[in-house]
Amino acid sequence: MPDTPALPDLHRAAAVLFDLDGVLTPTAEVHMRAWKAVFDEVFTLWGITPEYTDEDYFAYVDGKKRYDGVASLLRSRNVEIPWGSVDDDPEADTICGIGNRKNVAFSEALRRDGIAPYPGSLALLEELRAAEVPLAVVSSSKNAEEVLATAGIRDFFTVVVDGVVAEREHLASKPAADVFRVGAERIGVDPASAVAVEDATSGVASAAAAGYGTVVGVDRGAGSESLLANGATVVVDDLARFLS
């Protein structure tokens, strides 16, 4: 990716609100592998075609709440099944059952292999904290607290709005504005003066809809053109580009 001119100075932002998976930690890769294992099995058992691909992940799953991602992906194949409930058995043939099956696979991988933050992301967090910039996480994942703790970066953030909060407070999934709007409210800033950092098209769209003055897209596979088209104001390939 070519150098992007005139990058915003995040050290002067009123606050910076980060997505987690794929922005701060490479857990997006763990999520992708878990989703592929689950959907490959479901597609084979149910005779669903065409087969599941990484492009499906970015188009239908990435950045969304778990069950919304399942429903969106199956709908793309004209498959409708019962929604079920959040306490469905992971083997249940429901939206929630499939989502819970994926979460089992993800949690097992996280506990087995651990996770570390991207070096550039960690370095930026350290600089922003030193500059006393308020920091938050806005993630669709219900595993956000566990991932932050495992990666050793939970203490950087005064606010975490995650999938658990979204479910409890009935916040719509990204690309709706809800989670980024609530994140700004809880950290006490006007979104217009804040920065959102996202790697998913649904995430940059959510931040743009919430009125963020700067929406940074981090291209970990979604593609810079897609990120810009969905609301990113600037796209980089690594957060190290914002280091002073």
PDB file of C-alpha atoms in Angstrom:
ATOM      1  CA  MET A   1       0.000   0.000   0.000  1.00  0.00           C
ATOM      2  CA  PRO A   2       1.471   3.410  -0.878  1.00  0.00           C
ATOM      3  CA  ASP A   3       2.135   5.972   1.826  1.00  0.00           C
ATOM      4  CA  THR A   4      -0.949   7.940   2.768  1.00  0.00           C
ATOM      5  CA  PRO A   5      -0.328  11.710   2.907  1.00  0.00           C
ATOM      6  CA  ALA A   6      -1.402  13.934   5.759  1.00  0.00           C
ATOM      7  CA  LEU A   7      -2.298  11.257   8.276  1.00  0.00           C
ATOM      8  CA  PRO A   8      -4.272  12.671  11.224  1.00  0.00           C
ATOM      9  CA  ASP A   9      -2.380  13.155  14.469  1.00  0.00           C
ATOM     10  CA  LEU A  10      -4.095  10.727  16.837  1.00  0.00           C
ATOM     11  CA  HIS A  11      -2.108  12.171  19.751  1.00  0.00           C
ATOM     12  CA  ARG A  12      -4.301  15.292  19.547  1.00  0.00           C
ATOM     13  CA  ALA A  13      -7.660  13.489  19.299  1.00  0.00           C
ATOM     14  CA  ALA A  14     -10.332  14.011  21.948  1.00  0.00           C
ATOM     15  CA  ALA A  15     -10.457  10.191  22.197  1.00  0.00           C
ATOM     16  CA  VAL A  16      -9.550   7.165  20.105  1.00  0.00           C
ATOM     17  CA  LEU A  17     -11.953   4.216  19.986  1.00  0.00           C
ATOM     18  CA  PHE A  18     -10.571   0.975  18.592  1.00  0.00           C
ATOM     19  CA  ASP A  19     -12.146  -2.142  17.248  1.00  0.00           C
ATOM     20  CA  LEU A  20     -10.325  -5.153  18.694  1.00  0.00           C
ATOM     21  CA  ASP A  21     -10.044  -8.163  16.396  1.00  0.00           C
ATOM     22  CA  GLY A  22      -7.801  -7.335  13.460  1.00  0.00           C
ATOM     23  CA  VAL A  23      -6.996  -3.845  14.773  1.00  0.00           C
ATOM     24  CA  LEU A  24      -5.296  -4.387  18.122  1.00  0.00           C
ATOM     25  CA  THR A  25      -4.805  -8.154  18.045  1.00  0.00           C
ATOM     26  CA  PRO A  26      -4.607 -10.749  15.249  1.00  0.00           C
ATOM     27  CA  THR A  27      -7.637 -12.525  16.677  1.00  0.00           C
ATOM     28  CA  ALA A  28      -9.457 -11.879  13.402  1.00  0.00           C
ATOM     29  CA  GLU A  29      -7.361 -14.724  12.017  1.00  0.00           C
ATOM     30  CA  VAL A  30      -8.483 -16.992  14.870  1.00  0.00           C
ATOM     31  CA  HIS A  31     -12.101 -15.966  14.248  1.00  0.00           C
ATOM     32  CA  MET A  32     -11.708 -16.645  10.517  1.00  0.00           C
ATOM     33  CA  ARG A  33     -10.368 -20.158  11.112  1.00  0.00           C
ATOM     34  CA  ALA A  34     -13.115 -20.936  13.636  1.00  0.00           C
ATOM     35  CA  TRP A  35     -15.856 -19.680  11.289  1.00  0.00           C
ATOM     36  CA  LYS A  36     -14.413 -21.652   8.377  1.00  0.00           C
ATOM     37  CA  ALA A  37     -14.298 -24.881  10.371  1.00  0.00           C
ATOM     38  CA  VAL A  38     -17.924 -24.461  11.466  1.00  0.00           C
ATOM     39  CA  PHE A  39     -19.345 -23.319   8.118  1.00  0.00           C
ATOM     40  CA  ASP A  40     -17.430 -25.957   6.148  1.00  0.00           C
ATOM     41  CA  GLU A  41     -19.066 -28.608   8.336  1.00  0.00           C
ATOM     42  CA  VAL A  42     -22.533 -27.053   8.097  1.00  0.00           C
ATOM     43  CA  PHE A  43     -22.331 -26.557   4.328  1.00  0.00           C
ATOM     44  CA  THR A  44     -21.203 -30.159   3.802  1.00  0.00           C
ATOM     45  CA  LEU A  45     -23.890 -31.644   6.049  1.00  0.00           C
ATOM     46  CA  TRP A  46     -26.663 -29.544   4.510  1.00  0.00           C
ATOM     47  CA  GLY A  47     -25.450 -29.643   0.913  1.00  0.00           C
ATOM     48  CA  ILE A  48     -25.155 -25.834   0.725  1.00  0.00           C
ATOM     49  CA  THR A  49     -23.427 -24.348  -2.300  1.00  0.00           C
ATOM     50  CA  PRO A  50     -21.313 -22.536  -3.277  1.00  0.00           C
ATOM     51  CA  GLU A  51     -18.743 -23.445  -0.632  1.00  0.00           C
ATOM     52  CA  TYR A  52     -17.772 -21.027   2.117  1.00  0.00           C
ATOM     53  CA  THR A  53     -14.793 -18.764   1.349  1.00  0.00           C
ATOM     54  CA  ASP A  54     -12.737 -16.043   3.031  1.00  0.00           C
ATOM     55  CA  GLU A  55     -14.608 -13.546   0.830  1.00  0.00           C
ATOM     56  CA  ASP A  56     -17.804 -14.635   2.591  1.00  0.00           C
ATOM     57  CA  TYR A  57     -16.197 -13.820   5.930  1.00  0.00           C
ATOM     58  CA  PHE A  58     -15.426 -10.239   4.915  1.00  0.00           C
ATOM     59  CA  ALA A  59     -18.786  -9.733   3.180  1.00  0.00           C
ATOM     60  CA  TYR A  60     -21.191 -11.267   5.712  1.00  0.00           C
ATOM     61  CA  VAL A  61     -19.504 -11.997   9.045  1.00  0.00           C
ATOM     62  CA  ASP A  62     -16.618  -9.631   9.763  1.00  0.00           C
ATOM     63  CA  GLY A  63     -17.393  -6.989  12.386  1.00  0.00           C
ATOM     64  CA  LYS A  64     -20.936  -8.146  13.126  1.00  0.00           C
ATOM     65  CA  LYS A  65     -22.352  -9.694  16.263  1.00  0.00           C
ATOM     66  CA  ARG A  66     -21.949 -13.452  16.166  1.00  0.00           C
ATOM     67  CA  TYR A  67     -25.554 -14.461  15.504  1.00  0.00           C
ATOM     68  CA  ASP A  68     -26.099 -11.667  12.991  1.00  0.00           C
ATOM     69  CA  GLY A  69     -23.074 -12.966  11.092  1.00  0.00           C
ATOM     70  CA  VAL A  70     -24.502 -16.492  10.969  1.00  0.00           C
ATOM     71  CA  ALA A  71     -27.871 -15.236   9.755  1.00  0.00           C
ATOM     72  CA  SER A  72     -26.293 -12.957   7.145  1.00  0.00           C
ATOM     73  CA  LEU A  73     -24.078 -15.712   5.753  1.00  0.00           C
ATOM     74  CA  LEU A  74     -26.864 -18.297   5.550  1.00  0.00           C
ATOM     75  CA  ARG A  75     -29.203 -15.738   3.994  1.00  0.00           C
ATOM     76  CA  SER A  76     -26.617 -15.224   1.246  1.00  0.00           C
ATOM     77  CA  ARG A  77     -27.199 -18.871   0.322  1.00  0.00           C
ATOM     78  CA  ASN A  78     -31.006 -18.570   0.641  1.00  0.00           C
ATOM     79  CA  VAL A  79     -30.975 -20.702   3.784  1.00  0.00           C
ATOM     80  CA  GLU A  80     -33.372 -19.818   6.610  1.00  0.00           C
ATOM     81  CA  ILE A  81     -33.334 -21.684   9.934  1.00  0.00           C
ATOM     82  CA  PRO A  82     -34.814 -20.920  13.368  1.00  0.00           C
ATOM     83  CA  TRP A  83     -33.014 -18.236  15.359  1.00  0.00           C
ATOM     84  CA  GLY A  84     -33.113 -20.199  18.612  1.00  0.00           C
ATOM     85  CA  SER A  85     -31.871 -18.651  21.855  1.00  0.00           C
ATOM     86  CA  VAL A  86     -28.512 -17.653  23.275  1.00  0.00           C
ATOM     87  CA  ASP A  87     -28.345 -20.722  25.511  1.00  0.00           C
ATOM     88  CA  ASP A  88     -28.824 -23.191  22.632  1.00  0.00           C
ATOM     89  CA  ASP A  89     -26.543 -26.223  22.636  1.00  0.00           C
ATOM     90  CA  PRO A  90     -23.619 -25.684  20.229  1.00  0.00           C
ATOM     91  CA  GLU A  91     -24.846 -28.666  18.213  1.00  0.00           C
ATOM     92  CA  ALA A  92     -28.335 -27.211  17.738  1.00  0.00           C
ATOM     93  CA  ASP A  93     -29.319 -26.468  14.140  1.00  0.00           C
ATOM     94  CA  THR A  94     -30.280 -22.884  14.901  1.00  0.00           C
ATOM     95  CA  ILE A  95     -28.635 -19.516  14.281  1.00  0.00           C
ATOM     96  CA  CYS A  96     -27.636 -19.358  17.940  1.00  0.00           C
ATOM     97  CA  GLY A  97     -26.508 -22.982  17.990  1.00  0.00           C
ATOM     98  CA  ILE A  98     -24.157 -22.433  15.055  1.00  0.00           C
ATOM     99  CA  GLY A  99     -22.889 -19.198  16.610  1.00  0.00           C
ATOM    100  CA  ASN A 100     -22.251 -20.974  19.902  1.00  0.00           C
ATOM    101  CA  ARG A 101     -20.457 -23.792  18.060  1.00  0.00           C
ATOM    102  CA  LYS A 102     -18.119 -21.220  16.542  1.00  0.00           C
ATOM    103  CA  ASN A 103     -17.499 -19.655  19.949  1.00  0.00           C
ATOM    104  CA  VAL A 104     -16.431 -23.012  21.371  1.00  0.00           C
ATOM    105  CA  ALA A 105     -13.890 -23.388  18.560  1.00  0.00           C
ATOM    106  CA  PHE A 106     -12.621 -19.823  19.051  1.00  0.00           C
ATOM    107  CA  SER A 107     -12.294 -20.102  22.838  1.00  0.00           C
ATOM    108  CA  GLU A 108     -10.428 -23.393  22.584  1.00  0.00           C
ATOM    109  CA  ALA A 109      -7.939 -21.867  20.134  1.00  0.00           C
ATOM    110  CA  LEU A 110      -7.456 -18.732  22.247  1.00  0.00           C
ATOM    111  CA  ARG A 111      -6.784 -20.683  25.432  1.00  0.00           C
ATOM    112  CA  ARG A 112      -4.526 -23.150  23.641  1.00  0.00           C
ATOM    113  CA  ASP A 113      -2.434 -20.692  21.637  1.00  0.00           C
ATOM    114  CA  GLY A 114      -2.821 -17.362  23.458  1.00  0.00           C
ATOM    115  CA  ILE A 115      -2.681 -14.025  21.624  1.00  0.00           C
ATOM    116  CA  ALA A 116      -0.397 -10.999  21.482  1.00  0.00           C
ATOM    117  CA  PRO A 117      -1.171  -7.501  20.211  1.00  0.00           C
ATOM    118  CA  TYR A 118       0.189  -6.298  16.894  1.00  0.00           C
ATOM    119  CA  PRO A 119       3.530  -4.599  17.683  1.00  0.00           C
ATOM    120  CA  GLY A 120       2.534  -1.390  15.890  1.00  0.00           C
ATOM    121  CA  SER A 121      -0.797  -1.284  17.699  1.00  0.00           C
ATOM    122  CA  LEU A 122       0.817  -1.804  21.107  1.00  0.00           C
ATOM    123  CA  ALA A 123       3.380   0.929  20.415  1.00  0.00           C
ATOM    124  CA  LEU A 124       0.593   3.347  19.441  1.00  0.00           C
ATOM    125  CA  LEU A 125      -1.410   2.526  22.574  1.00  0.00           C
ATOM    126  CA  GLU A 126       1.633   3.290  24.685  1.00  0.00           C
ATOM    127  CA  GLU A 127       2.174   6.650  22.958  1.00  0.00           C
ATOM    128  CA  LEU A 128      -1.480   7.641  23.205  1.00  0.00           C
ATOM    129  CA  ARG A 129      -1.641   6.737  26.882  1.00  0.00           C
ATOM    130  CA  ALA A 130       1.490   8.800  27.494  1.00  0.00           C
ATOM    131  CA  ALA A 131      -0.226  11.687  25.687  1.00  0.00           C
ATOM    132  CA  GLU A 132      -3.264  11.214  27.975  1.00  0.00           C
ATOM    133  CA  VAL A 133      -5.635  10.520  25.087  1.00  0.00           C
ATOM    134  CA  PRO A 134      -8.760   8.692  26.358  1.00  0.00           C
ATOM    135  CA  LEU A 135      -8.945   5.196  24.839  1.00  0.00           C
ATOM    136  CA  ALA A 136     -11.830   2.759  24.361  1.00  0.00           C
ATOM    137  CA  VAL A 137     -12.607  -0.520  22.644  1.00  0.00           C
ATOM    138  CA  VAL A 138     -15.739  -0.946  20.551  1.00  0.00           C
ATOM    139  CA  SER A 139     -16.025  -4.587  19.510  1.00  0.00           C
ATOM    140  CA  SER A 140     -18.826  -6.869  18.368  1.00  0.00           C
ATOM    141  CA  SER A 141     -17.125  -9.800  20.076  1.00  0.00           C
ATOM    142  CA  LYS A 142     -18.460 -11.321  23.275  1.00  0.00           C
ATOM    143  CA  ASN A 143     -14.887 -12.518  23.872  1.00  0.00           C
ATOM    144  CA  ALA A 144     -13.431  -9.004  23.976  1.00  0.00           C
ATOM    145  CA  GLU A 145     -12.655  -8.916  27.706  1.00  0.00           C
ATOM    146  CA  GLU A 146     -10.941 -12.322  27.559  1.00  0.00           C
ATOM    147  CA  VAL A 147      -8.915 -11.317  24.483  1.00  0.00           C
ATOM    148  CA  LEU A 148      -7.857  -7.990  26.022  1.00  0.00           C
ATOM    149  CA  ALA A 149      -6.772  -9.735  29.223  1.00  0.00           C
ATOM    150  CA  THR A 150      -4.951 -12.524  27.377  1.00  0.00           C
ATOM    151  CA  ALA A 151      -3.126  -9.968  25.221  1.00  0.00           C
ATOM    152  CA  GLY A 152      -2.173  -7.945  28.311  1.00  0.00           C
ATOM    153  CA  ILE A 153      -3.719  -4.667  27.092  1.00  0.00           C
ATOM    154  CA  ARG A 154      -6.940  -4.338  29.114  1.00  0.00           C
ATOM    155  CA  ASP A 155      -5.514  -1.584  31.320  1.00  0.00           C
ATOM    156  CA  PHE A 156      -5.144   0.824  28.388  1.00  0.00           C
ATOM    157  CA  PHE A 157      -8.919   1.277  28.119  1.00  0.00           C
ATOM    158  CA  THR A 158     -11.348   3.095  30.377  1.00  0.00           C
ATOM    159  CA  VAL A 159     -14.360   1.956  28.322  1.00  0.00           C
ATOM    160  CA  VAL A 160     -15.140  -1.354  26.592  1.00  0.00           C
ATOM    161  CA  VAL A 161     -18.347  -1.695  24.574  1.00  0.00           C
ATOM    162  CA  ASP A 162     -18.488  -5.293  23.358  1.00  0.00           C
ATOM    163  CA  GLY A 163     -20.922  -7.964  22.265  1.00  0.00           C
ATOM    164  CA  VAL A 164     -21.961  -8.606  25.854  1.00  0.00           C
ATOM    165  CA  VAL A 165     -22.888  -4.942  26.320  1.00  0.00           C
ATOM    166  CA  ALA A 166     -24.600  -4.844  22.921  1.00  0.00           C
ATOM    167  CA  GLU A 167     -26.778  -7.835  23.768  1.00  0.00           C
ATOM    168  CA  ARG A 168     -27.635  -6.598  27.253  1.00  0.00           C
ATOM    169  CA  GLU A 169     -28.559  -3.120  26.028  1.00  0.00           C
ATOM    170  CA  HIS A 170     -30.152  -4.221  22.747  1.00  0.00           C
ATOM    171  CA  LEU A 171     -27.689  -2.331  20.568  1.00  0.00           C
ATOM    172  CA  ALA A 172     -27.873  -3.073  16.848  1.00  0.00           C
ATOM    173  CA  SER A 173     -24.923  -4.800  15.234  1.00  0.00           C
ATOM    174  CA  LYS A 174     -22.395  -2.934  13.101  1.00  0.00           C
ATOM    175  CA  PRO A 175     -22.861  -1.360  10.496  1.00  0.00           C
ATOM    176  CA  ALA A 176     -25.561   0.381  12.592  1.00  0.00           C
ATOM    177  CA  ALA A 177     -24.222   3.356  14.541  1.00  0.00           C
ATOM    178  CA  ASP A 178     -25.273   2.075  17.986  1.00  0.00           C
ATOM    179  CA  VAL A 179     -22.065   0.658  19.458  1.00  0.00           C
ATOM    180  CA  PHE A 180     -19.795   3.492  18.336  1.00  0.00           C
ATOM    181  CA  ARG A 181     -22.374   6.041  19.468  1.00  0.00           C
ATOM    182  CA  VAL A 182     -22.526   4.452  22.929  1.00  0.00           C
ATOM    183  CA  GLY A 183     -18.737   4.205  23.060  1.00  0.00           C
ATOM    184  CA  ALA A 184     -18.424   7.958  22.539  1.00  0.00           C
ATOM    185  CA  GLU A 185     -21.118   8.650  25.127  1.00  0.00           C
ATOM    186  CA  ARG A 186     -19.399   6.501  27.755  1.00  0.00           C
ATOM    187  CA  ILE A 187     -15.974   7.995  27.236  1.00  0.00           C
ATOM    188  CA  GLY A 188     -17.564  11.448  27.272  1.00  0.00           C
ATOM    189  CA  VAL A 189     -16.699  12.891  23.848  1.00  0.00           C
ATOM    190  CA  ASP A 190     -18.465  14.244  20.804  1.00  0.00           C
ATOM    191  CA  PRO A 191     -17.909  11.689  18.000  1.00  0.00           C
ATOM    192  CA  ALA A 192     -17.082  14.560  15.645  1.00  0.00           C
ATOM    193  CA  SER A 193     -13.907  15.257  17.628  1.00  0.00           C
ATOM    194  CA  ALA A 194     -12.998  11.583  18.126  1.00  0.00           C
ATOM    195  CA  VAL A 195     -11.221   8.946  16.049  1.00  0.00           C
ATOM    196  CA  ALA A 196     -12.530   5.456  15.316  1.00  0.00           C
ATOM    197  CA  VAL A 197     -10.167   2.706  14.170  1.00  0.00           C
ATOM    198  CA  GLU A 198     -11.601  -0.302  12.328  1.00  0.00           C
ATOM    199  CA  ASP A 199     -10.564  -3.102   9.960  1.00  0.00           C
ATOM    200  CA  ALA A 200     -14.046  -4.215   8.825  1.00  0.00           C
ATOM    201  CA  THR A 201     -16.319  -2.576   6.272  1.00  0.00           C
ATOM    202  CA  SER A 202     -19.229  -2.913   8.700  1.00  0.00           C
ATOM    203  CA  GLY A 203     -17.123  -1.237  11.381  1.00  0.00           C
ATOM    204  CA  VAL A 204     -16.080   1.821   9.371  1.00  0.00           C
ATOM    205  CA  ALA A 205     -19.699   2.185   8.274  1.00  0.00           C
ATOM    206  CA  SER A 206     -20.809   2.063  11.922  1.00  0.00           C
ATOM    207  CA  ALA A 207     -18.343   4.747  12.973  1.00  0.00           C
ATOM    208  CA  ALA A 208     -19.225   6.954  10.016  1.00  0.00           C
ATOM    209  CA  ALA A 209     -22.935   6.592  10.820  1.00  0.00           C
ATOM    210  CA  ALA A 210     -22.193   7.599  14.425  1.00  0.00           C
ATOM    211  CA  GLY A 211     -20.645  10.840  13.169  1.00  0.00           C
ATOM    212  CA  TYR A 212     -16.942  10.301  13.893  1.00  0.00           C
ATOM    213  CA  GLY A 213     -14.773  13.057  12.492  1.00  0.00           C
ATOM    214  CA  THR A 214     -11.991  10.644  11.582  1.00  0.00           C
ATOM    215  CA  VAL A 215     -12.497   6.986  10.708  1.00  0.00           C
ATOM    216  CA  VAL A 216      -9.250   5.075  10.251  1.00  0.00           C
ATOM    217  CA  GLY A 217      -9.473   1.895   8.208  1.00  0.00           C
ATOM    218  CA  VAL A 218      -6.789  -0.712   8.865  1.00  0.00           C
ATOM    219  CA  ASP A 219      -6.533  -2.952   5.829  1.00  0.00           C
ATOM    220  CA  ARG A 220      -5.995  -6.478   7.103  1.00  0.00           C
ATOM    221  CA  GLY A 221      -7.773  -8.040   4.124  1.00  0.00           C
ATOM    222  CA  ALA A 222     -11.020  -6.144   3.567  1.00  0.00           C
ATOM    223  CA  GLY A 223      -9.320  -3.957   0.946  1.00  0.00           C
ATOM    224  CA  SER A 224      -8.640  -0.229   1.041  1.00  0.00           C
ATOM    225  CA  GLU A 225     -11.221   0.569  -1.626  1.00  0.00           C
ATOM    226  CA  SER A 226     -13.976  -1.221   0.300  1.00  0.00           C
ATOM    227  CA  LEU A 227     -13.001   0.473   3.556  1.00  0.00           C
ATOM    228  CA  LEU A 228     -13.018   3.918   1.917  1.00  0.00           C
ATOM    229  CA  ALA A 229     -16.306   3.219   0.157  1.00  0.00           C
ATOM    230  CA  ASN A 230     -17.952   2.275   3.458  1.00  0.00           C
ATOM    231  CA  GLY A 231     -16.864   5.317   5.451  1.00  0.00           C
ATOM    232  CA  ALA A 232     -13.139   5.287   6.211  1.00  0.00           C
ATOM    233  CA  THR A 233     -11.552   8.728   5.881  1.00  0.00           C
ATOM    234  CA  VAL A 234      -8.054   7.264   5.676  1.00  0.00           C
ATOM    235  CA  VAL A 235      -6.660   3.733   5.281  1.00  0.00           C
ATOM    236  CA  VAL A 236      -3.346   2.340   6.526  1.00  0.00           C
ATOM    237  CA  ASP A 237      -1.842  -1.128   6.623  1.00  0.00           C
ATOM    238  CA  ASP A 238      -0.452  -0.851  10.162  1.00  0.00           C
ATOM    239  CA  LEU A 239      -1.079   1.439  13.110  1.00  0.00           C
ATOM    240  CA  ALA A 240       2.667   1.982  13.391  1.00  0.00           C
ATOM    241  CA  ARG A 241       2.164   4.630  10.705  1.00  0.00           C
ATOM    242  CA  PHE A 242       0.647   6.887  13.370  1.00  0.00           C
ATOM    243  CA  LEU A 243       3.654   6.717  15.710  1.00  0.00           C
ATOM    244  CA  SER A 244       5.255  10.082  16.425  1.00  0.00           C
TER     245      SER A 244
END
